[in-house]
Amino acid sequence: MKSLACGLGLLLVATLTGAAHECERECVAGDTRTCQYRFNLQDYHSMSRACFDCPINMTDCFRPECVSADGVAVPILTINRRLPGPDLQARDRVVVDVYNWQLSDTETIHWHGQHMRGYQYFDGVPFITQCPIMGGIFRYDFIAGTPGTHWWHSHSGLHRAAGVFGAIVVRQADDQQAELYDELPRTRDNNARLDPHFRIRQGENEPAMPLEVVKVAPNQRYRLRLINTEGLNCPMVVSVDDHRLTIIASDGDPIVPYVTDSLVMYSGERFDVVLEANQPVDNYWIRFNGLIICEQLECVQGAVLRYEGAAEEDPTATLSYDSSYPPGVVVNPLNTGGHSEEEVTMAELTALNPTVLEEVVDKKFYLGFNFNQINDLIFYNPELYPFDGVDEKWQVNTPQLNNISFLFPLSPPLSQPDSPNPTMCLYGEEPPCEEGYCSCTYVLEVALGDTVEIVLIDEGKIGAENHPYHLHGYNFYVVGMERLGSETSVEEVMALDAAGGIKRNLKDAIRKDSVTIPDGGYTVVRFTADNPGWWLMHCHLIFHSEIGMVAVLHVGDPQDLPPVPEGFPTCSSFLPEV
Ligand SMILES: *[C@@H]1O[C@H](CO)[C@@H](O)[C@H](O)[C@H]1NC(C)=O
Ligand SMILES: *[C@@H]1O[C@H](CO)[C@@H](O)[C@H](O)[C@H]1NC(C)=O
Ligand SMILES: [Cu+2]
């Protein structure tokens, strides 16, 4: 699965093809529709019988339902036998019927970047907003109200890494940045869908698979929508040979255009970039170099930028792994506070729409991200095989928030507010602990309308990793980011803050829903809690969030919410009196 997981890393939405859905259309003010989709979720296989003689016969690789991926045959999970799954393109009411055909597993689908204001029950988090979908069908029904580049993905187990994800593009008739680009590149040349094909670890004995090709006309400007869907821990350095990229939006929010030579993307983040086809007619590499775990694996992926009139062949430059940033400016670099012309962080970009935030907030939280070397009861039995009683190769560190491993409740507090929730614990109170392992449904409570600040701290005690943070239901202003050293602590950051040592940029900060925290440092985010509900906030690495690097933001009271939809499925324990 290793090398396929590499290949699943990044979804290059700009070049998706396939039979167009009726909702994919020119934006005209006032033209709204109901867009219905059927998602068949199923155990599947890459390089299956649907691929016939692929890649000996390259044409076969483009057959419908052939998921060729990087040429490695492995079990995967798909929606409609596609990888990535179908893209939703609209500003409309979206109705998605999820049919769970899996033989032995449950499912939920989360609409990453959609704030679900008024549609809280369809946010797609198991045991927080809904009961997981058993067999059968669940209908998601919401207005895709947050414009820009977003995506959907499974929020159950490791299903996202296995293939359950796709793009959501919400267009606007009144796009403020329409003048910055001429068109979106498309390669709609046959009825088959072109999956992203990437080369992995040049030099390994993998079959030569067809690569993704982005076709451009000379002197046109193209808006590329980039989505980092990975879940391992592989931030990606994106660059295009001989071209600069103009960043115009991130996580759907427009920013003052910023020209860069490369860009780092963390799990969950989206960037809209404009590429101007201003170089000689030729083929050029679009490069994706992985960091952290993908640095150890030397994962490099490439797609071809092909000018009209260029030969149908690979670029002549070599495509090989390189962990260093290309020369020039890098935006969103790994584990740094920036402060230089060459390294620019998310706290240093400027929002297109001016705002000035108040100095004082109503609620403030400090959230420490860390790996702890403890007897996590998921992995250890302190009496039989404790953390410090097993060989080093068996020692797994536990990713936690404020030393707590999140425990999913027994029933969803959003849709079943009256069901008992004995696992709940609140920020600021002593969590329940057993032999040094603290585990509960960790809740941050705020009132509807509160202004909120969260200081996200990556204590970085073990290794130089990185935890990309994601908040459901909102986007937040990124008002500060700093690296203090190879490690820090919540106490140190709180003391620094009390002494006035944390600077906040309250003017024209950009808004995001997914952001990096420098290892051994902090990121400060702010928002107004005007969207009632139970909103998951978590590390976006799948393994970390599944085993507990999660908290939930609870905004408002049940009466602030729309009524629970009629017939909404319920779930609970069955424990009658003995
Ligand atoms: C390659 O496959 C296509 C169908 O995908 C077929 O039409 C074509 O004849 C095949 N070519 C060869 C050389 O077998
Ligand atoms: C986590 O636990 C460590 C070790 O007991 C302690 O030093 C630290 O203060 C705790 N951190 C937080 C954020 O509670
Ligand atoms: Cu993490």
XYZ file of C-alpha atoms and ligand atoms in Angstrom:
607
model
C 0.000 0.000 0.000
C 2.990 2.230 0.610
C 3.661 3.281 -2.905
C 0.006 3.621 -3.794
C -0.500 5.871 -0.789
C 2.262 8.000 -2.263
C 0.431 8.090 -5.548
C -2.819 9.151 -3.956
C -1.271 12.283 -2.595
C -2.482 15.149 -4.651
C -5.545 15.739 -6.692
C -4.934 17.962 -9.662
C -8.464 19.120 -10.232
C -7.625 21.313 -13.156
C -7.446 18.376 -15.508
C -10.304 16.180 -14.459
C -12.261 14.728 -17.309
C -15.371 12.650 -17.595
C -18.908 12.984 -18.795
C -20.012 16.395 -17.537
C -22.725 16.508 -14.896
C -25.625 18.772 -15.843
C -24.653 21.064 -12.954
C -21.227 21.768 -14.430
C -21.970 24.942 -16.336
C -21.241 28.628 -16.851
C -22.089 30.679 -13.787
C -25.097 32.906 -14.271
C -26.457 34.935 -11.343
C -29.795 33.585 -10.178
C -29.421 30.191 -11.875
C -29.489 27.717 -8.989
C -30.382 24.068 -9.284
C -30.694 20.878 -7.342
C -27.730 18.694 -8.255
C -28.175 15.017 -7.519
C -25.381 12.507 -7.318
C -25.274 8.830 -6.549
C -22.158 7.619 -4.751
C -21.630 3.867 -4.891
C -19.056 3.036 -2.247
C -17.407 -0.280 -2.833
C -14.326 -2.387 -2.211
C -12.367 -2.247 -5.451
C -8.945 -2.931 -6.930
C -6.438 -0.892 -8.893
C -5.175 -2.551 -12.106
C -8.294 -4.715 -12.064
C -9.801 -6.694 -14.943
C -11.342 -3.399 -16.115
C -7.815 -2.384 -17.199
C -7.347 -5.199 -19.753
C -3.784 -4.902 -21.153
C -2.830 -1.619 -19.438
C 0.016 -0.547 -19.566
C 1.250 -2.785 -22.416
C -1.563 -1.181 -24.381
C -1.686 2.395 -23.009
C -5.142 3.026 -24.478
C -6.498 0.389 -22.143
C -5.356 2.458 -19.138
C -8.042 5.009 -20.019
C -10.936 2.560 -20.139
C -13.892 3.484 -17.897
C -13.597 1.925 -14.414
C -9.902 1.174 -14.943
C -8.121 2.647 -11.932
C -4.539 2.292 -13.058
C -3.125 4.525 -10.285
C 0.654 4.103 -10.447
C 0.466 0.633 -11.946
C 0.495 -1.256 -8.650
C -2.368 -3.686 -8.063
C -3.774 -3.223 -4.541
C -7.173 -3.338 -2.854
C -8.731 0.121 -2.714
C -12.085 1.689 -1.859
C -13.820 3.784 -4.471
C -16.890 5.834 -5.182
C -18.295 4.847 -8.589
C -15.099 2.901 -9.425
C -13.120 6.087 -9.918
C -9.996 7.508 -8.363
C -10.377 10.294 -7.430
C -14.143 10.001 -7.059
C -16.631 12.193 -8.912
C -16.145 15.938 -8.645
C -19.022 18.151 -7.544
C -19.061 21.426 -9.478
C -21.773 23.921 -8.646
C -23.189 26.579 -6.390
C -26.397 24.794 -5.724
C -28.354 22.493 -3.539
C -26.324 19.316 -3.534
C -28.039 15.991 -2.897
C -25.713 13.006 -2.629
C -27.067 9.512 -2.037
C -24.313 7.381 -0.520
C -24.862 3.667 -1.084
C -22.641 1.659 1.209
C -21.868 -1.604 -0.603
C -18.881 -2.462 1.596
C -19.066 -5.958 2.989
C -18.058 -5.140 6.544
C -17.565 -1.470 7.268
C -19.424 1.770 7.956
C -19.031 5.146 6.285
C -19.590 8.894 6.484
C -18.672 11.586 3.954
C -17.386 15.010 5.063
C -17.577 18.080 2.791
C -14.233 19.671 3.613
C -14.417 23.461 3.382
C -18.219 23.679 3.214
C -19.334 25.368 6.437
C -22.700 23.562 6.481
C -24.402 26.611 8.007
C -27.999 25.469 8.385
C -27.017 21.942 7.269
C -25.117 20.875 10.388
C -26.605 17.366 10.337
C -24.815 16.645 7.052
C -21.235 17.495 8.096
C -20.411 13.786 7.967
C -18.564 13.000 11.214
C -19.421 9.618 12.748
C -20.781 9.802 16.312
C -20.528 13.622 16.327
C -23.020 14.740 13.665
C -24.594 11.439 12.572
C -24.563 7.698 13.129
C -22.162 6.016 10.723
C -23.878 4.638 7.621
C -24.217 0.892 8.087
C -25.308 -0.941 4.941
C -27.896 0.864 2.869
C -28.289 4.453 1.780
C -27.853 7.859 3.418
C -28.866 11.074 1.646
C -26.740 14.175 2.229
C -28.649 17.349 1.350
C -27.128 20.819 1.666
C -26.486 24.092 -0.130
C -22.844 24.314 -1.232
C -22.608 27.827 0.167
C -18.855 28.317 0.547
C -17.320 29.381 -2.795
C -13.949 28.173 -4.021
C -11.908 24.980 -4.173
C -12.948 22.351 -1.652
C -13.223 18.574 -1.479
C -15.154 15.715 -0.003
C -13.724 12.688 1.712
C -14.529 9.782 3.955
C -14.343 10.522 7.679
C -14.389 6.847 8.643
C -11.314 4.833 9.527
C -8.563 5.001 6.941
C -10.957 5.099 3.991
C -9.696 8.412 2.665
C -6.229 6.906 2.178
C -7.853 3.930 0.473
C -9.421 6.179 -2.181
C -12.655 7.763 -0.930
C -12.231 11.419 -1.882
C -12.962 13.895 -4.674
C -13.171 17.594 -5.484
C -15.887 20.154 -4.762
C -15.618 23.327 -6.813
C -18.115 26.022 -5.917
C -18.056 28.735 -8.562
C -19.442 32.244 -8.333
C -21.002 34.434 -10.974
C -19.256 37.387 -9.332
C -15.719 35.998 -8.952
C -13.620 38.962 -7.778
C -10.565 37.423 -9.393
C -12.020 36.480 -12.786
C -9.735 38.986 -14.508
C -6.613 37.261 -13.266
C -6.971 34.246 -15.533
C -8.277 33.383 -18.969
C -9.441 29.828 -18.513
C -9.374 26.535 -16.753
C -7.384 23.890 -18.598
C -9.385 20.811 -19.509
C -8.509 17.604 -21.260
C -11.990 16.408 -22.032
C -10.917 14.394 -25.011
C -12.832 11.196 -24.534
C -15.504 9.765 -22.369
C -13.086 8.107 -20.016
C -11.853 9.817 -16.959
C -8.185 10.588 -16.740
C -6.904 9.732 -13.300
C -3.837 11.553 -12.078
C -0.920 9.362 -13.030
C 2.223 10.023 -11.192
C 5.690 8.619 -11.281
C 6.928 7.346 -8.019
C 10.493 6.758 -6.951
C 12.168 7.072 -10.267
C 14.399 4.082 -10.880
C 12.210 1.487 -9.228
C 10.997 -1.330 -11.406
C 7.533 -0.021 -11.914
C 5.769 -0.194 -15.211
C 5.795 3.079 -17.172
C 2.297 4.427 -16.667
C 0.673 7.255 -18.599
C 1.198 10.598 -16.904
C -1.329 13.320 -16.310
C -1.043 16.008 -18.985
C -2.156 19.612 -18.506
C -2.631 21.197 -21.927
C -2.133 24.932 -22.323
C -2.167 27.474 -25.166
C 0.693 29.986 -25.388
C 0.159 33.288 -23.570
C -2.993 32.177 -21.801
C -3.351 32.340 -18.013
C -4.791 29.252 -16.304
C -6.355 28.852 -12.904
C -5.217 25.560 -11.362
C -7.076 24.253 -8.343
C -4.751 22.198 -6.153
C -5.959 20.004 -3.307
C -3.669 18.068 -0.977
C -5.652 14.954 -0.120
C -2.864 12.937 1.483
C -3.139 11.516 4.944
C 0.241 9.960 5.778
C 2.458 12.884 6.654
C 3.699 14.072 3.331
C 3.608 17.825 2.838
C 4.236 18.435 -0.857
C 6.467 20.961 -2.573
C 4.705 22.019 -5.782
C 6.559 23.732 -8.640
C 6.489 23.971 -12.431
C 9.771 24.035 -14.333
C 10.583 27.506 -15.770
C 7.257 28.970 -14.583
C 6.256 30.985 -11.551
C 2.905 30.507 -9.835
C 0.584 33.289 -8.708
C -1.361 32.247 -5.621
C -4.838 33.832 -5.664
C -6.767 31.852 -3.046
C -6.350 29.316 -0.291
C -9.061 27.091 1.181
C -11.563 29.058 -0.902
C -10.702 32.513 0.433
C -9.273 35.054 -2.034
C -5.870 36.555 -1.245
C -3.881 39.424 -2.742
C -2.074 37.659 -5.621
C 1.347 36.464 -4.541
C 3.959 35.321 -7.037
C 6.130 32.408 -5.970
C 8.538 29.828 -7.358
C 7.189 27.003 -5.226
C 4.516 26.233 -2.711
C 4.229 23.695 0.111
C 0.837 22.089 0.699
C -0.175 20.212 3.867
C -2.929 17.654 4.172
C -6.352 19.225 3.683
C -5.136 22.513 2.187
C -6.227 23.923 -1.149
C -4.480 26.539 -3.252
C -5.740 28.249 -6.386
C -2.809 29.340 -8.500
C -2.593 31.108 -11.832
C -0.056 29.754 -14.280
C 0.801 31.970 -17.231
C 1.873 29.998 -20.287
C 4.580 32.494 -21.188
C 7.479 30.166 -22.020
C 8.611 28.638 -25.338
C 6.308 25.922 -26.711
C 7.523 22.697 -25.074
C 6.797 20.149 -22.334
C 7.582 21.078 -18.712
C 7.413 19.114 -15.467
C 4.842 19.963 -12.845
C 6.676 18.597 -9.801
C 5.433 17.304 -6.467
C 8.193 16.446 -3.997
C 7.076 14.924 -0.699
C 8.497 15.883 2.698
C 8.723 14.173 6.136
C 7.577 10.563 5.587
C 7.693 11.056 1.824
C 11.244 12.357 2.222
C 12.234 9.025 3.761
C 10.417 7.249 0.913
C 11.799 9.721 -1.683
C 8.359 10.187 -3.193
C 8.313 12.369 -6.258
C 5.394 12.746 -8.609
C 5.212 14.512 -11.937
C 2.602 15.685 -14.388
C 3.318 17.219 -17.794
C 2.556 20.826 -18.691
C 2.173 20.595 -22.461
C 1.943 23.650 -24.709
C -0.164 23.397 -27.842
C 2.190 22.446 -30.645
C 4.687 20.630 -28.400
C 5.610 17.013 -29.117
C 3.591 14.367 -27.272
C 6.483 13.271 -25.118
C 7.855 13.691 -21.615
C 9.870 16.798 -20.766
C 13.601 16.324 -21.333
C 14.571 17.387 -17.768
C 14.987 14.550 -15.264
C 12.299 13.921 -12.700
C 13.953 12.731 -9.523
C 13.399 13.261 -5.832
C 14.678 16.525 -4.363
C 13.779 17.640 -0.849
C 15.186 21.162 -1.254
C 12.937 23.994 -2.378
C 13.513 25.218 -5.947
C 15.531 28.485 -6.069
C 13.579 31.652 -5.284
C 10.503 32.202 -3.153
C 8.690 29.389 -1.325
C 5.239 29.957 0.178
C 4.062 27.944 3.217
C 7.456 26.332 3.987
C 7.777 23.537 6.541
C 8.405 24.268 10.236
C 9.341 27.947 10.159
C 7.884 31.303 11.119
C 9.070 32.795 7.833
C 10.214 36.425 8.188
C 12.263 36.459 5.002
C 11.788 37.421 1.375
C 12.315 33.799 0.359
C 10.154 32.057 2.965
C 6.602 33.328 3.316
C 4.095 31.777 5.734
C 0.308 31.777 5.833
C 0.441 34.464 8.527
C 2.317 36.759 6.131
C -0.030 36.751 3.126
C -2.744 39.402 2.747
C -6.468 38.794 2.342
C -8.089 40.333 -0.728
C -10.994 41.636 1.353
C -9.723 43.992 4.084
C -10.602 43.305 7.720
C -9.395 44.595 11.053
C -9.962 42.294 14.039
C -10.603 43.459 17.587
C -7.681 43.156 20.014
C -9.707 41.300 22.648
C -11.500 37.977 22.210
C -14.255 36.362 24.321
C -12.731 32.868 24.573
C -9.180 31.718 24.308
C -7.819 28.176 24.138
C -4.317 26.715 24.072
C -4.110 23.367 22.303
C -0.866 21.417 22.568
C -0.138 18.861 19.823
C 2.395 16.244 20.813
C 3.561 12.655 20.574
C 3.593 11.049 23.997
C 5.484 7.925 25.021
C 2.796 6.463 27.205
C 0.827 3.284 27.726
C -1.839 4.100 25.180
C -4.381 1.386 25.868
C -5.040 0.990 22.133
C -1.517 -0.365 21.694
C -0.351 -1.560 25.102
C -1.393 -3.520 28.133
C 0.590 -1.893 30.956
C 0.679 -5.189 32.889
C 1.562 -7.515 30.020
C 3.415 -5.401 27.426
C 3.948 -1.811 28.589
C 5.537 0.925 26.441
C 8.894 0.678 28.212
C 8.807 -3.134 28.365
C 8.804 -3.878 24.635
C 11.527 -3.641 22.018
C 11.994 -0.189 20.455
C 10.549 -1.395 17.147
C 7.236 -2.041 18.926
C 7.114 1.372 20.569
C 4.429 3.519 18.961
C 4.136 7.136 20.105
C 0.675 8.441 20.864
C -0.435 11.645 19.104
C -2.525 13.632 21.622
C -4.066 17.071 22.190
C -3.280 18.502 25.641
C -2.293 14.976 26.698
C -5.762 13.631 25.871
C -6.707 10.907 23.393
C -10.095 11.697 21.909
C -12.806 9.124 22.403
C -15.790 9.208 20.071
C -19.071 9.420 22.017
C -21.596 6.569 22.118
C -24.128 8.558 20.094
C -23.911 11.824 18.121
C -24.478 14.814 20.451
C -25.591 16.955 17.483
C -28.463 14.794 16.265
C -29.196 13.067 19.618
C -28.834 15.895 22.171
C -30.848 13.952 24.745
C -28.784 10.755 24.641
C -26.391 10.358 27.581
C -22.769 11.186 26.882
C -20.721 9.727 29.721
C -17.412 10.054 27.832
C -17.498 13.873 27.616
C -14.811 16.059 29.274
C -14.380 19.815 29.031
C -11.363 21.990 28.259
C -9.862 23.241 31.505
C -11.163 20.383 33.631
C -9.234 17.301 34.772
C -9.728 14.540 32.174
C -10.314 10.931 33.232
C -7.002 9.031 33.210
C -6.003 5.428 33.743
C -2.328 4.640 34.447
C -1.206 7.885 32.783
C -3.419 7.429 29.703
C -6.104 10.125 29.520
C -8.981 9.579 27.135
C -12.364 11.299 26.705
C -14.603 13.193 24.280
C -12.658 16.463 24.595
C -14.981 19.480 24.174
C -14.242 23.198 23.834
C -17.453 25.072 24.752
C -18.256 28.526 23.364
C -21.416 30.609 23.212
C -22.997 31.485 19.884
C -21.413 34.714 18.666
C -18.290 34.553 20.846
C -15.046 35.704 19.311
C -12.595 32.846 19.734
C -8.840 32.525 19.608
C -7.045 29.186 19.516
C -3.296 29.070 20.040
C -2.207 25.832 18.360
C 1.096 24.606 19.735
C 3.201 21.810 18.268
C 5.340 20.857 21.243
C 7.534 18.853 18.868
C 9.026 16.735 21.629
C 9.655 13.797 19.311
C 11.035 14.202 15.787
C 10.491 17.111 13.415
C 7.067 16.097 12.146
C 4.107 18.330 11.492
C 0.420 18.181 12.353
C -1.856 19.987 9.870
C -4.830 21.345 11.812
C -8.369 21.386 10.378
C -11.566 22.919 11.787
C -15.045 21.957 10.581
C -17.848 24.513 10.171
C -15.630 27.588 9.865
C -12.663 29.237 8.370
C -10.380 31.174 10.693
C -8.037 34.124 10.413
C -4.395 33.039 10.591
C -3.025 35.837 12.784
C 0.322 34.427 13.902
C 2.872 31.689 13.267
C 6.272 31.192 14.836
C 8.889 28.543 15.487
C 10.529 28.800 18.907
C 13.001 25.914 18.672
C 13.194 22.193 18.083
C 10.632 21.811 20.861
C 8.412 23.905 23.090
C 5.556 23.400 25.549
C 2.105 24.778 26.198
C 3.457 26.305 29.432
C 6.262 28.090 27.578
C 3.891 29.514 24.961
C 1.368 30.618 27.631
C 4.154 32.367 29.572
C 5.399 34.020 26.390
C 1.875 35.171 25.588
C 1.339 36.543 29.111
C 4.582 38.504 28.747
C 3.353 40.046 25.474
C 5.732 37.933 23.389
C 3.232 36.708 20.798
C 2.590 39.151 17.969
C -0.748 39.013 16.194
C -1.436 40.408 12.772
C -5.015 41.657 13.124
C -5.146 43.482 9.798
C -6.085 41.708 6.554
C -5.132 38.243 7.799
C -6.047 35.448 5.391
C -8.756 32.923 6.255
C -8.269 29.176 6.050
C -9.791 25.987 7.425
C -6.603 23.928 7.351
C -3.236 25.224 8.502
C 0.231 24.055 9.434
C 1.811 24.565 12.858
C 5.610 24.780 12.925
C 7.128 21.917 14.940
C 8.406 23.487 18.165
C 6.213 26.525 17.587
C 2.693 27.887 17.336
C -0.009 29.125 14.983
C -2.665 31.535 16.260
C -6.126 31.445 14.666
C -9.264 33.504 15.294
C -12.901 33.380 14.282
C -16.354 34.462 15.385
C -18.370 31.450 16.548
C -21.518 32.342 14.606
C -22.233 28.844 13.264
C -23.926 26.719 15.939
C -23.135 23.021 16.171
C -20.627 20.367 17.111
C -17.554 20.881 14.970
C -14.643 18.520 14.857
C -11.166 20.036 15.048
C -8.276 17.718 14.478
C -4.950 16.834 13.022
C -5.659 16.054 9.372
C -3.314 13.072 9.213
C -5.711 10.157 9.147
C -3.872 7.874 11.536
C -3.340 10.674 14.080
C -6.963 11.727 14.055
C -8.301 8.180 14.155
C -6.331 7.389 17.288
C -7.226 10.566 19.092
C -5.526 13.837 18.046
C -8.962 15.407 18.004
C -11.194 17.800 19.957
C -14.671 19.089 19.273
C -15.827 22.695 19.303
C -19.344 23.025 20.686
C -21.041 26.285 19.690
C -24.396 27.370 21.095
C -27.356 25.379 22.380
C -29.778 22.891 20.778
C -32.345 25.676 20.233
C -29.841 27.540 18.020
C -29.902 24.650 15.565
C -32.336 23.760 12.802
C -34.621 20.852 13.792
C -33.186 17.362 13.394
C -34.396 16.121 9.971
C -37.375 13.817 10.209
C -36.402 10.143 10.280
C -32.712 10.909 10.853
C -31.020 7.631 11.868
C -30.208 7.162 15.560
C -27.780 4.908 17.373
C -27.026 4.078 20.994
C -25.873 1.337 23.322
C -28.224 -1.514 24.240
C -27.861 -2.175 27.960
C -31.145 -3.331 29.531
C -31.385 -4.035 33.270
C -30.041 -7.471 34.208
C -5.412 -1.286 -27.394
O -6.655 -1.212 -26.725
C -7.690 -0.575 -27.446
C -8.921 -0.504 -26.564
O -8.649 0.075 -25.318
C -7.966 -1.330 -28.712
O -8.949 -0.625 -29.448
C -6.693 -1.479 -29.519
O -6.943 -2.317 -30.638
C -5.601 -2.090 -28.680
N -4.337 -2.092 -29.436
C -3.643 -3.197 -29.630
C -2.358 -3.036 -30.391
O -3.997 -4.288 -29.218
C 1.396 16.878 29.358
O 2.021 16.002 30.248
C 3.350 16.371 30.548
C 3.996 15.237 31.346
O 3.199 14.892 32.444
C 3.338 17.702 31.302
O 4.637 18.115 31.589
C 2.674 18.742 30.417
O 2.506 19.920 31.135
C 1.309 18.283 29.922
N 0.858 19.195 28.882
C -0.353 19.726 28.865
C -0.663 20.642 27.731
O -1.210 19.476 29.696
Cu -0.874 14.668 13.571
